[in-house]
Amino acid sequence: MQLAEKLNITDRAISKWENGKGMPDSSIMLDLCKELKISVNELLSGEMIDMKNYDENAEKNLLEMVKQKEENDKRLLHAEILIGILGLLPFFISLIIIEAVKMEEWLASVITLTSIIPFLIATPFMLKIEQIAGYYECKECGEKYVPTYKSVFWSRHIGRTRYMKCPKCNKRTWAKKVMSK
Ligand SMILES: [Zn+2]
């Protein structure tokens, strides 16, 4: 409770950390470490670090963070597929309805056009995930980069491989999606 007061948060939040149900927000990590008189690295690795082994531990923490980003990115890409399927579902359902129910042509057109709207709404979200999850690898120089949303939006693509300009060598290549740098 004393620590919670000093950090201006609830004691329930601290209880969550202690029980492993949550992590301190990065915004208060520095203050928390100051109160506990430990380094951020020690907080993240959960052990006291003597300076002799410091580099090794820093390396491990960094690796752990990279691993978490990769796992998170994979989850995002799976979510993208789900969003795509859900977005297209109304369209397929409308095809079935039009096939099964006799109706005038104009009504069939209205139903078909309306059924595409969810997919159109889903598209920007899917493109955003394509942009931020993982990296694109330049075929020319091997640079792995995160492209701008604009270049993802306007580029031709086959699956997740996109024809984009590399920020390092400025060549346009069919850049493949890779998960790690
Ligand atoms: Zn390049």
Short mmCIF file of N, CA and C and ligand atoms in Angstrom, two decimals:
data_model
loop_
_atom_site.label_atom_id
_atom_site.label_comp_id
_atom_site.label_asym_id
_atom_site.label_seq_id
_atom_site.Cartn_x
_atom_site.Cartn_y
_atom_site.Cartn_z
N MET A 1 0.82 -1.20 0.00
CA MET A 1 0.00 0.00 0.00
C MET A 1 0.86 1.26 0.00
N GLN A 2 1.99 1.18 0.75
CA GLN A 2 2.91 2.33 0.76
C GLN A 2 3.46 2.58 -0.64
N LEU A 3 3.87 1.49 -1.30
CA LEU A 3 4.43 1.61 -2.64
C LEU A 3 3.38 2.15 -3.60
N ALA A 4 2.15 1.63 -3.47
CA ALA A 4 1.06 2.08 -4.34
C ALA A 4 0.83 3.58 -4.18
N GLU A 5 0.88 4.04 -2.93
CA GLU A 5 0.69 5.46 -2.66
C GLU A 5 1.78 6.29 -3.33
N LYS A 6 3.02 5.82 -3.18
CA LYS A 6 4.15 6.56 -3.76
C LYS A 6 4.06 6.63 -5.27
N LEU A 7 3.55 5.55 -5.90
CA LEU A 7 3.49 5.51 -7.36
C LEU A 7 2.17 6.06 -7.90
N ASN A 8 1.26 6.40 -6.95
CA ASN A 8 -0.03 6.96 -7.35
C ASN A 8 -0.86 5.96 -8.17
N ILE A 9 -0.84 4.70 -7.74
CA ILE A 9 -1.67 3.68 -8.37
C ILE A 9 -2.38 2.88 -7.27
N THR A 10 -3.23 1.94 -7.65
CA THR A 10 -3.96 1.18 -6.63
C THR A 10 -3.10 0.02 -6.13
N ASP A 11 -3.38 -0.42 -4.89
CA ASP A 11 -2.63 -1.57 -4.37
C ASP A 11 -3.06 -2.85 -5.10
N ARG A 12 -4.24 -2.80 -5.73
CA ARG A 12 -4.68 -3.97 -6.52
C ARG A 12 -3.78 -4.19 -7.73
N ALA A 13 -3.33 -3.08 -8.31
CA ALA A 13 -2.43 -3.18 -9.47
C ALA A 13 -1.14 -3.89 -9.06
N ILE A 14 -0.61 -3.50 -7.90
CA ILE A 14 0.63 -4.13 -7.43
C ILE A 14 0.40 -5.60 -7.11
N SER A 15 -0.75 -5.88 -6.52
CA SER A 15 -1.09 -7.28 -6.23
C SER A 15 -1.12 -8.11 -7.51
N LYS A 16 -1.61 -7.49 -8.59
CA LYS A 16 -1.64 -8.19 -9.89
C LYS A 16 -0.23 -8.54 -10.36
N TRP A 17 0.72 -7.58 -10.20
CA TRP A 17 2.10 -7.86 -10.62
C TRP A 17 2.66 -9.01 -9.79
N GLU A 18 2.40 -8.94 -8.48
CA GLU A 18 2.95 -9.95 -7.58
C GLU A 18 2.45 -11.35 -7.91
N ASN A 19 1.20 -11.40 -8.38
CA ASN A 19 0.62 -12.71 -8.72
C ASN A 19 0.86 -13.10 -10.17
N GLY A 20 1.61 -12.27 -10.86
CA GLY A 20 1.94 -12.59 -12.25
C GLY A 20 0.79 -12.43 -13.21
N LYS A 21 -0.25 -11.63 -12.80
CA LYS A 21 -1.41 -11.46 -13.68
C LYS A 21 -1.28 -10.22 -14.55
N GLY A 22 -0.21 -9.47 -14.34
CA GLY A 22 -0.03 -8.27 -15.14
C GLY A 22 1.37 -7.72 -14.97
N MET A 23 1.75 -6.83 -15.89
CA MET A 23 3.08 -6.23 -15.83
C MET A 23 2.93 -4.75 -15.53
N PRO A 24 3.89 -4.16 -14.81
CA PRO A 24 3.85 -2.71 -14.63
C PRO A 24 3.88 -2.02 -15.99
N ASP A 25 3.09 -0.98 -16.11
CA ASP A 25 3.08 -0.18 -17.32
C ASP A 25 4.47 0.41 -17.54
N SER A 26 4.91 0.48 -18.81
CA SER A 26 6.26 1.00 -19.06
C SER A 26 6.41 2.44 -18.59
N SER A 27 5.28 3.17 -18.51
CA SER A 27 5.35 4.58 -18.12
C SER A 27 5.72 4.76 -16.64
N ILE A 28 5.46 3.73 -15.80
CA ILE A 28 5.82 3.89 -14.38
C ILE A 28 7.01 3.01 -14.00
N MET A 29 7.55 2.28 -14.97
CA MET A 29 8.65 1.36 -14.66
C MET A 29 9.84 2.07 -14.02
N LEU A 30 10.19 3.25 -14.55
CA LEU A 30 11.35 3.97 -14.03
C LEU A 30 11.13 4.38 -12.57
N ASP A 31 9.94 4.93 -12.28
CA ASP A 31 9.64 5.34 -10.90
C ASP A 31 9.63 4.14 -9.97
N LEU A 32 9.05 3.05 -10.44
CA LEU A 32 8.99 1.83 -9.64
C LEU A 32 10.39 1.34 -9.29
N CYS A 33 11.27 1.34 -10.28
CA CYS A 33 12.64 0.88 -10.05
C CYS A 33 13.38 1.79 -9.09
N LYS A 34 13.08 3.09 -9.18
CA LYS A 34 13.72 4.05 -8.28
C LYS A 34 13.30 3.75 -6.84
N GLU A 35 12.01 3.48 -6.64
CA GLU A 35 11.51 3.17 -5.30
C GLU A 35 12.13 1.88 -4.77
N LEU A 36 12.27 0.90 -5.63
CA LEU A 36 12.79 -0.41 -5.19
C LEU A 36 14.33 -0.46 -5.22
N LYS A 37 14.91 0.64 -5.72
CA LYS A 37 16.38 0.74 -5.83
C LYS A 37 16.97 -0.41 -6.66
N ILE A 38 16.34 -0.69 -7.78
CA ILE A 38 16.85 -1.70 -8.71
C ILE A 38 16.86 -1.10 -10.12
N SER A 39 17.54 -1.76 -11.06
CA SER A 39 17.54 -1.28 -12.44
C SER A 39 16.35 -1.87 -13.19
N VAL A 40 15.98 -1.23 -14.29
CA VAL A 40 14.87 -1.75 -15.12
C VAL A 40 15.19 -3.17 -15.57
N ASN A 41 16.45 -3.36 -15.89
CA ASN A 41 16.88 -4.69 -16.32
C ASN A 41 16.64 -5.74 -15.24
N GLU A 42 16.92 -5.36 -14.00
CA GLU A 42 16.69 -6.28 -12.89
C GLU A 42 15.20 -6.56 -12.71
N LEU A 43 14.41 -5.50 -12.89
CA LEU A 43 12.96 -5.66 -12.77
C LEU A 43 12.46 -6.65 -13.82
N LEU A 44 12.93 -6.49 -15.06
CA LEU A 44 12.45 -7.33 -16.16
C LEU A 44 12.93 -8.77 -16.04
N SER A 45 14.17 -8.95 -15.54
CA SER A 45 14.69 -10.32 -15.47
C SER A 45 14.32 -10.99 -14.15
N GLY A 46 13.85 -10.19 -13.17
CA GLY A 46 13.40 -10.78 -11.91
C GLY A 46 14.51 -11.30 -11.03
N GLU A 47 15.71 -10.73 -11.17
CA GLU A 47 16.80 -11.14 -10.29
C GLU A 47 17.80 -10.00 -10.17
N MET A 48 18.55 -10.03 -9.07
CA MET A 48 19.61 -9.04 -8.90
C MET A 48 20.72 -9.37 -9.89
N ILE A 49 21.23 -8.33 -10.53
CA ILE A 49 22.26 -8.57 -11.54
C ILE A 49 23.57 -7.95 -11.08
N ASP A 50 24.63 -8.75 -10.99
CA ASP A 50 25.91 -8.11 -10.69
C ASP A 50 26.52 -7.67 -12.02
N MET A 51 27.32 -6.62 -11.96
CA MET A 51 27.75 -5.96 -13.19
C MET A 51 28.53 -6.88 -14.13
N LYS A 52 29.13 -7.92 -13.56
CA LYS A 52 29.91 -8.84 -14.39
C LYS A 52 29.01 -9.54 -15.43
N ASN A 53 27.80 -9.90 -14.98
CA ASN A 53 26.88 -10.62 -15.88
C ASN A 53 25.88 -9.70 -16.57
N TYR A 54 26.09 -8.40 -16.39
CA TYR A 54 25.06 -7.46 -16.85
C TYR A 54 24.76 -7.59 -18.33
N ASP A 55 25.83 -7.62 -19.15
CA ASP A 55 25.62 -7.66 -20.60
C ASP A 55 24.80 -8.86 -21.03
N GLU A 56 25.13 -9.98 -20.42
CA GLU A 56 24.43 -11.22 -20.77
C GLU A 56 22.93 -11.10 -20.48
N ASN A 57 22.61 -10.52 -19.31
CA ASN A 57 21.21 -10.37 -18.94
C ASN A 57 20.49 -9.35 -19.81
N ALA A 58 21.19 -8.27 -20.12
CA ALA A 58 20.59 -7.26 -20.99
C ALA A 58 20.24 -7.89 -22.33
N GLU A 59 21.14 -8.72 -22.80
CA GLU A 59 20.95 -9.43 -24.06
C GLU A 59 19.71 -10.32 -24.00
N LYS A 60 19.59 -11.05 -22.89
CA LYS A 60 18.46 -11.96 -22.71
C LYS A 60 17.14 -11.22 -22.69
N ASN A 61 17.12 -10.10 -21.95
CA ASN A 61 15.89 -9.31 -21.88
C ASN A 61 15.50 -8.78 -23.25
N LEU A 62 16.50 -8.35 -23.99
CA LEU A 62 16.25 -7.84 -25.33
C LEU A 62 15.65 -8.94 -26.20
N LEU A 63 16.25 -10.12 -26.09
CA LEU A 63 15.77 -11.27 -26.87
C LEU A 63 14.33 -11.60 -26.51
N GLU A 64 14.04 -11.52 -25.21
CA GLU A 64 12.68 -11.82 -24.75
C GLU A 64 11.69 -10.83 -25.35
N MET A 65 12.10 -9.55 -25.40
CA MET A 65 11.22 -8.54 -25.96
C MET A 65 10.99 -8.78 -27.45
N VAL A 66 12.06 -9.16 -28.15
CA VAL A 66 11.93 -9.45 -29.58
C VAL A 66 10.99 -10.64 -29.78
N LYS A 67 11.16 -11.64 -28.93
CA LYS A 67 10.32 -12.84 -29.03
C LYS A 67 8.84 -12.48 -28.82
N GLN A 68 8.61 -11.61 -27.85
CA GLN A 68 7.22 -11.21 -27.58
C GLN A 68 6.63 -10.44 -28.75
N LYS A 69 7.45 -9.59 -29.37
CA LYS A 69 6.95 -8.85 -30.54
C LYS A 69 6.59 -9.82 -31.67
N GLU A 70 7.46 -10.81 -31.87
CA GLU A 70 7.19 -11.79 -32.92
C GLU A 70 5.90 -12.55 -32.68
N GLU A 71 5.71 -12.97 -31.42
CA GLU A 71 4.49 -13.71 -31.10
C GLU A 71 3.26 -12.84 -31.29
N ASN A 72 3.39 -11.58 -30.85
CA ASN A 72 2.30 -10.63 -30.99
C ASN A 72 1.97 -10.39 -32.47
N ASP A 73 3.03 -10.26 -33.29
CA ASP A 73 2.83 -10.04 -34.72
C ASP A 73 2.11 -11.22 -35.36
N LYS A 74 2.51 -12.44 -34.95
CA LYS A 74 1.86 -13.63 -35.51
C LYS A 74 0.38 -13.64 -35.17
N ARG A 75 0.07 -13.26 -33.92
CA ARG A 75 -1.33 -13.19 -33.51
C ARG A 75 -2.08 -12.17 -34.36
N LEU A 76 -1.44 -11.03 -34.63
CA LEU A 76 -2.08 -9.99 -35.46
C LEU A 76 -2.39 -10.52 -36.85
N LEU A 77 -1.43 -11.27 -37.42
CA LEU A 77 -1.62 -11.79 -38.78
C LEU A 77 -2.74 -12.82 -38.81
N HIS A 78 -2.86 -13.62 -37.74
CA HIS A 78 -3.98 -14.56 -37.67
C HIS A 78 -5.30 -13.80 -37.57
N ALA A 79 -5.28 -12.71 -36.75
CA ALA A 79 -6.49 -11.89 -36.59
C ALA A 79 -6.89 -11.30 -37.94
N GLU A 80 -5.90 -10.92 -38.74
CA GLU A 80 -6.18 -10.33 -40.05
C GLU A 80 -6.96 -11.32 -40.93
N ILE A 81 -6.54 -12.57 -40.91
CA ILE A 81 -7.23 -13.59 -41.70
C ILE A 81 -8.68 -13.73 -41.24
N LEU A 82 -8.86 -13.73 -39.91
CA LEU A 82 -10.20 -13.84 -39.35
C LEU A 82 -11.07 -12.65 -39.75
N ILE A 83 -10.49 -11.44 -39.67
CA ILE A 83 -11.22 -10.23 -40.07
C ILE A 83 -11.63 -10.34 -41.53
N GLY A 84 -10.72 -10.84 -42.37
CA GLY A 84 -11.00 -10.98 -43.80
C GLY A 84 -12.15 -11.95 -44.05
N ILE A 85 -12.11 -13.09 -43.35
CA ILE A 85 -13.16 -14.10 -43.53
C ILE A 85 -14.51 -13.54 -43.08
N LEU A 86 -14.51 -12.91 -41.89
CA LEU A 86 -15.76 -12.34 -41.36
C LEU A 86 -16.27 -11.23 -42.28
N GLY A 87 -15.33 -10.46 -42.84
CA GLY A 87 -15.72 -9.36 -43.73
C GLY A 87 -16.35 -9.86 -45.02
N LEU A 88 -15.90 -11.04 -45.47
CA LEU A 88 -16.41 -11.58 -46.74
C LEU A 88 -17.67 -12.43 -46.55
N LEU A 89 -17.93 -12.82 -45.31
CA LEU A 89 -19.06 -13.72 -45.02
C LEU A 89 -20.40 -13.19 -45.56
N PRO A 90 -20.74 -11.91 -45.30
CA PRO A 90 -22.01 -11.38 -45.82
C PRO A 90 -22.12 -11.52 -47.33
N PHE A 91 -21.01 -11.35 -48.03
CA PHE A 91 -21.02 -11.46 -49.49
C PHE A 91 -21.40 -12.88 -49.93
N PHE A 92 -20.79 -13.88 -49.29
CA PHE A 92 -21.10 -15.27 -49.65
C PHE A 92 -22.54 -15.63 -49.28
N ILE A 93 -22.98 -15.11 -48.12
CA ILE A 93 -24.36 -15.36 -47.72
C ILE A 93 -25.32 -14.75 -48.74
N SER A 94 -25.00 -13.54 -49.22
CA SER A 94 -25.88 -12.89 -50.19
C SER A 94 -25.93 -13.68 -51.50
N LEU A 95 -24.79 -14.29 -51.88
CA LEU A 95 -24.78 -15.12 -53.09
C LEU A 95 -25.74 -16.29 -52.95
N ILE A 96 -25.72 -16.90 -51.77
CA ILE A 96 -26.59 -18.04 -51.51
C ILE A 96 -28.06 -17.61 -51.55
N ILE A 97 -28.34 -16.46 -50.91
CA ILE A 97 -29.73 -15.96 -50.87
C ILE A 97 -30.23 -15.67 -52.28
N ILE A 98 -29.40 -14.99 -53.07
CA ILE A 98 -29.80 -14.62 -54.44
C ILE A 98 -30.06 -15.88 -55.28
N GLU A 99 -29.23 -16.89 -55.05
CA GLU A 99 -29.38 -18.15 -55.77
C GLU A 99 -30.67 -18.86 -55.36
N ALA A 100 -31.00 -18.79 -54.05
CA ALA A 100 -32.10 -19.59 -53.52
C ALA A 100 -33.46 -18.91 -53.66
N VAL A 101 -33.46 -17.57 -53.55
CA VAL A 101 -34.75 -16.86 -53.55
C VAL A 101 -34.95 -16.16 -54.89
N LYS A 102 -36.13 -16.31 -55.43
CA LYS A 102 -36.43 -15.62 -56.69
C LYS A 102 -36.69 -14.15 -56.41
N MET A 103 -35.98 -13.27 -57.09
CA MET A 103 -36.19 -11.84 -56.86
C MET A 103 -35.84 -11.06 -58.12
N GLU A 104 -36.27 -9.78 -58.11
CA GLU A 104 -35.97 -8.95 -59.27
C GLU A 104 -34.48 -8.62 -59.30
N GLU A 105 -34.02 -8.33 -60.51
CA GLU A 105 -32.58 -8.14 -60.69
C GLU A 105 -32.03 -6.96 -59.90
N TRP A 106 -32.83 -5.86 -59.86
CA TRP A 106 -32.34 -4.67 -59.13
C TRP A 106 -32.13 -4.99 -57.66
N LEU A 107 -33.03 -5.79 -57.09
CA LEU A 107 -32.93 -6.13 -55.67
C LEU A 107 -31.70 -7.00 -55.42
N ALA A 108 -31.46 -7.93 -56.34
CA ALA A 108 -30.26 -8.77 -56.23
C ALA A 108 -29.00 -7.92 -56.26
N SER A 109 -29.00 -6.89 -57.12
CA SER A 109 -27.83 -6.01 -57.22
C SER A 109 -27.62 -5.23 -55.92
N VAL A 110 -28.73 -4.72 -55.37
CA VAL A 110 -28.63 -3.95 -54.12
C VAL A 110 -28.08 -4.83 -53.01
N ILE A 111 -28.59 -6.07 -52.92
CA ILE A 111 -28.13 -6.99 -51.86
C ILE A 111 -26.64 -7.29 -52.03
N THR A 112 -26.22 -7.55 -53.26
CA THR A 112 -24.81 -7.87 -53.51
C THR A 112 -23.90 -6.70 -53.13
N LEU A 113 -24.30 -5.49 -53.58
CA LEU A 113 -23.47 -4.32 -53.30
C LEU A 113 -23.40 -4.04 -51.80
N THR A 114 -24.52 -4.17 -51.12
CA THR A 114 -24.56 -3.93 -49.68
C THR A 114 -23.68 -4.93 -48.94
N SER A 115 -23.69 -6.17 -49.44
CA SER A 115 -22.96 -7.23 -48.73
C SER A 115 -21.45 -7.04 -48.79
N ILE A 116 -20.97 -6.18 -49.72
CA ILE A 116 -19.53 -5.95 -49.84
C ILE A 116 -19.06 -4.90 -48.82
N ILE A 117 -20.00 -4.11 -48.27
CA ILE A 117 -19.63 -3.01 -47.36
C ILE A 117 -18.79 -3.47 -46.16
N PRO A 118 -19.18 -4.58 -45.46
CA PRO A 118 -18.34 -5.01 -44.33
C PRO A 118 -16.89 -5.28 -44.72
N PHE A 119 -16.68 -5.84 -45.90
CA PHE A 119 -15.31 -6.11 -46.35
C PHE A 119 -14.55 -4.80 -46.61
N LEU A 120 -15.28 -3.83 -47.19
CA LEU A 120 -14.64 -2.52 -47.44
C LEU A 120 -14.25 -1.84 -46.14
N ILE A 121 -15.09 -2.01 -45.11
CA ILE A 121 -14.78 -1.42 -43.80
C ILE A 121 -13.59 -2.16 -43.18
N ALA A 122 -13.51 -3.47 -43.39
CA ALA A 122 -12.44 -4.27 -42.78
C ALA A 122 -11.08 -4.03 -43.43
N THR A 123 -11.10 -3.65 -44.72
CA THR A 123 -9.84 -3.55 -45.48
C THR A 123 -8.77 -2.64 -44.86
N PRO A 124 -9.12 -1.41 -44.41
CA PRO A 124 -8.06 -0.57 -43.81
C PRO A 124 -7.40 -1.22 -42.59
N PHE A 125 -8.20 -1.94 -41.79
CA PHE A 125 -7.64 -2.60 -40.61
C PHE A 125 -6.68 -3.72 -41.03
N MET A 126 -7.07 -4.46 -42.06
CA MET A 126 -6.22 -5.54 -42.54
C MET A 126 -4.90 -4.97 -43.10
N LEU A 127 -5.01 -3.86 -43.82
CA LEU A 127 -3.79 -3.25 -44.38
C LEU A 127 -2.88 -2.72 -43.28
N LYS A 128 -3.49 -2.18 -42.21
CA LYS A 128 -2.71 -1.67 -41.09
C LYS A 128 -1.92 -2.82 -40.45
N ILE A 129 -2.56 -3.97 -40.29
CA ILE A 129 -1.87 -5.14 -39.72
C ILE A 129 -0.74 -5.56 -40.66
N GLU A 130 -1.03 -5.60 -41.97
CA GLU A 130 0.00 -5.95 -42.96
C GLU A 130 1.21 -5.03 -42.81
N GLN A 131 0.94 -3.76 -42.53
CA GLN A 131 2.02 -2.77 -42.43
C GLN A 131 2.88 -3.00 -41.20
N ILE A 132 2.25 -3.18 -40.02
CA ILE A 132 3.02 -3.14 -38.77
C ILE A 132 3.50 -4.50 -38.28
N ALA A 133 2.87 -5.62 -38.73
CA ALA A 133 3.28 -6.93 -38.21
C ALA A 133 4.48 -7.45 -39.00
N GLY A 134 5.58 -7.72 -38.31
CA GLY A 134 6.77 -8.24 -38.97
C GLY A 134 7.45 -7.19 -39.84
N TYR A 135 8.19 -7.67 -40.85
CA TYR A 135 8.96 -6.76 -41.71
C TYR A 135 8.84 -7.22 -43.15
N TYR A 136 9.22 -6.35 -44.08
CA TYR A 136 9.33 -6.75 -45.48
C TYR A 136 10.81 -6.80 -45.85
N GLU A 137 11.18 -7.85 -46.55
CA GLU A 137 12.60 -8.01 -46.90
C GLU A 137 12.83 -7.63 -48.36
N CYS A 138 13.72 -6.65 -48.56
CA CYS A 138 14.07 -6.19 -49.91
C CYS A 138 14.84 -7.30 -50.63
N LYS A 139 14.43 -7.59 -51.86
CA LYS A 139 15.08 -8.66 -52.61
C LYS A 139 16.46 -8.24 -53.09
N GLU A 140 16.63 -6.93 -53.28
CA GLU A 140 17.89 -6.40 -53.83
C GLU A 140 19.01 -6.36 -52.79
N CYS A 141 18.74 -5.70 -51.65
CA CYS A 141 19.82 -5.51 -50.67
C CYS A 141 19.60 -6.28 -49.37
N GLY A 142 18.45 -6.94 -49.22
CA GLY A 142 18.22 -7.74 -48.02
C GLY A 142 17.76 -6.95 -46.81
N GLU A 143 17.58 -5.62 -46.98
CA GLU A 143 17.11 -4.79 -45.88
C GLU A 143 15.71 -5.25 -45.43
N LYS A 144 15.53 -5.32 -44.10
CA LYS A 144 14.20 -5.63 -43.56
C LYS A 144 13.60 -4.37 -42.98
N TYR A 145 12.44 -3.97 -43.49
CA TYR A 145 11.89 -2.67 -43.11
C TYR A 145 10.39 -2.73 -42.86
N VAL A 146 9.91 -1.72 -42.12
CA VAL A 146 8.48 -1.52 -41.93
C VAL A 146 8.07 -0.41 -42.89
N PRO A 147 7.23 -0.71 -43.88
CA PRO A 147 6.87 0.30 -44.87
C PRO A 147 5.85 1.31 -44.31
N THR A 148 5.62 2.38 -45.04
CA THR A 148 4.56 3.32 -44.64
C THR A 148 3.21 2.71 -45.02
N TYR A 149 2.15 3.19 -44.34
CA TYR A 149 0.81 2.70 -44.64
C TYR A 149 0.46 2.99 -46.09
N LYS A 150 0.88 4.18 -46.55
CA LYS A 150 0.57 4.60 -47.91
C LYS A 150 1.16 3.62 -48.93
N SER A 151 2.43 3.22 -48.73
CA SER A 151 3.05 2.34 -49.71
C SER A 151 2.42 0.94 -49.67
N VAL A 152 1.97 0.50 -48.48
CA VAL A 152 1.28 -0.78 -48.39
C VAL A 152 -0.06 -0.68 -49.14
N PHE A 153 -0.75 0.45 -48.92
CA PHE A 153 -2.07 0.66 -49.52
C PHE A 153 -2.01 0.62 -51.05
N TRP A 154 -0.99 1.25 -51.62
CA TRP A 154 -0.95 1.40 -53.09
C TRP A 154 -0.16 0.31 -53.81
N SER A 155 0.50 -0.58 -53.07
CA SER A 155 1.36 -1.55 -53.75
C SER A 155 0.59 -2.76 -54.26
N ARG A 156 1.07 -3.29 -55.38
CA ARG A 156 0.54 -4.57 -55.86
C ARG A 156 1.02 -5.66 -54.92
N HIS A 157 0.25 -6.73 -54.80
CA HIS A 157 0.71 -7.80 -53.91
C HIS A 157 0.21 -9.17 -54.36
N ILE A 158 1.00 -10.18 -54.02
CA ILE A 158 0.58 -11.57 -54.21
C ILE A 158 0.64 -12.19 -52.83
N GLY A 159 -0.50 -12.45 -52.23
CA GLY A 159 -0.53 -12.87 -50.84
C GLY A 159 0.06 -11.77 -49.98
N ARG A 160 1.10 -12.12 -49.21
CA ARG A 160 1.71 -11.10 -48.34
C ARG A 160 2.99 -10.54 -48.93
N THR A 161 3.35 -10.96 -50.14
CA THR A 161 4.52 -10.41 -50.80
C THR A 161 4.10 -9.18 -51.60
N ARG A 162 4.74 -8.04 -51.33
CA ARG A 162 4.30 -6.78 -51.95
C ARG A 162 5.41 -6.15 -52.78
N TYR A 163 5.00 -5.49 -53.86
CA TYR A 163 5.94 -4.80 -54.75
C TYR A 163 6.14 -3.40 -54.22
N MET A 164 7.25 -3.19 -53.48
CA MET A 164 7.45 -1.90 -52.82
C MET A 164 8.89 -1.40 -52.97
N LYS A 165 9.02 -0.08 -52.74
CA LYS A 165 10.33 0.56 -52.83
C LYS A 165 11.05 0.41 -51.49
N CYS A 166 12.29 -0.08 -51.55
CA CYS A 166 13.11 -0.27 -50.35
C CYS A 166 13.62 1.08 -49.85
N PRO A 167 13.46 1.39 -48.56
CA PRO A 167 13.93 2.69 -48.05
C PRO A 167 15.46 2.81 -48.04
N LYS A 168 16.16 1.67 -48.13
CA LYS A 168 17.63 1.71 -48.07
C LYS A 168 18.25 1.89 -49.47
N CYS A 169 17.87 0.99 -50.40
CA CYS A 169 18.50 1.05 -51.72
C CYS A 169 17.60 1.70 -52.78
N ASN A 170 16.36 2.03 -52.37
CA ASN A 170 15.42 2.71 -53.26
C ASN A 170 14.98 1.91 -54.48
N LYS A 171 15.31 0.61 -54.52
CA LYS A 171 14.87 -0.23 -55.65
C LYS A 171 13.50 -0.81 -55.35
N ARG A 172 12.69 -0.95 -56.39
CA ARG A 172 11.40 -1.61 -56.23
C ARG A 172 11.56 -3.11 -56.42
N THR A 173 11.20 -3.89 -55.41
CA THR A 173 11.28 -5.35 -55.55
C THR A 173 10.03 -5.98 -54.94
N TRP A 174 9.83 -7.28 -55.25
CA TRP A 174 8.75 -8.03 -54.60
C TRP A 174 9.25 -8.43 -53.21
N ALA A 175 8.92 -7.60 -52.22
CA ALA A 175 9.43 -7.81 -50.85
C ALA A 175 8.57 -8.82 -50.10
N LYS A 176 9.26 -9.81 -49.53
CA LYS A 176 8.56 -10.87 -48.81
C LYS A 176 8.34 -10.48 -47.36
N LYS A 177 7.22 -10.94 -46.77
CA LYS A 177 6.96 -10.69 -45.35
C LYS A 177 7.80 -11.64 -44.52
N VAL A 178 8.59 -11.09 -43.58
CA VAL A 178 9.35 -11.94 -42.67
C VAL A 178 9.01 -11.53 -41.24
N MET A 179 9.14 -12.47 -40.30
CA MET A 179 8.70 -12.19 -38.93
C MET A 179 9.79 -11.59 -38.07
N SER A 180 11.07 -11.85 -38.40
CA SER A 180 12.13 -11.33 -37.52
C SER A 180 13.17 -10.54 -38.30
N LYS A 181 13.84 -9.64 -37.58
CA LYS A 181 14.82 -8.77 -38.20
C LYS A 181 16.16 -9.44 -38.33
ZN ZN B 1 16.89 -2.65 -50.72
#
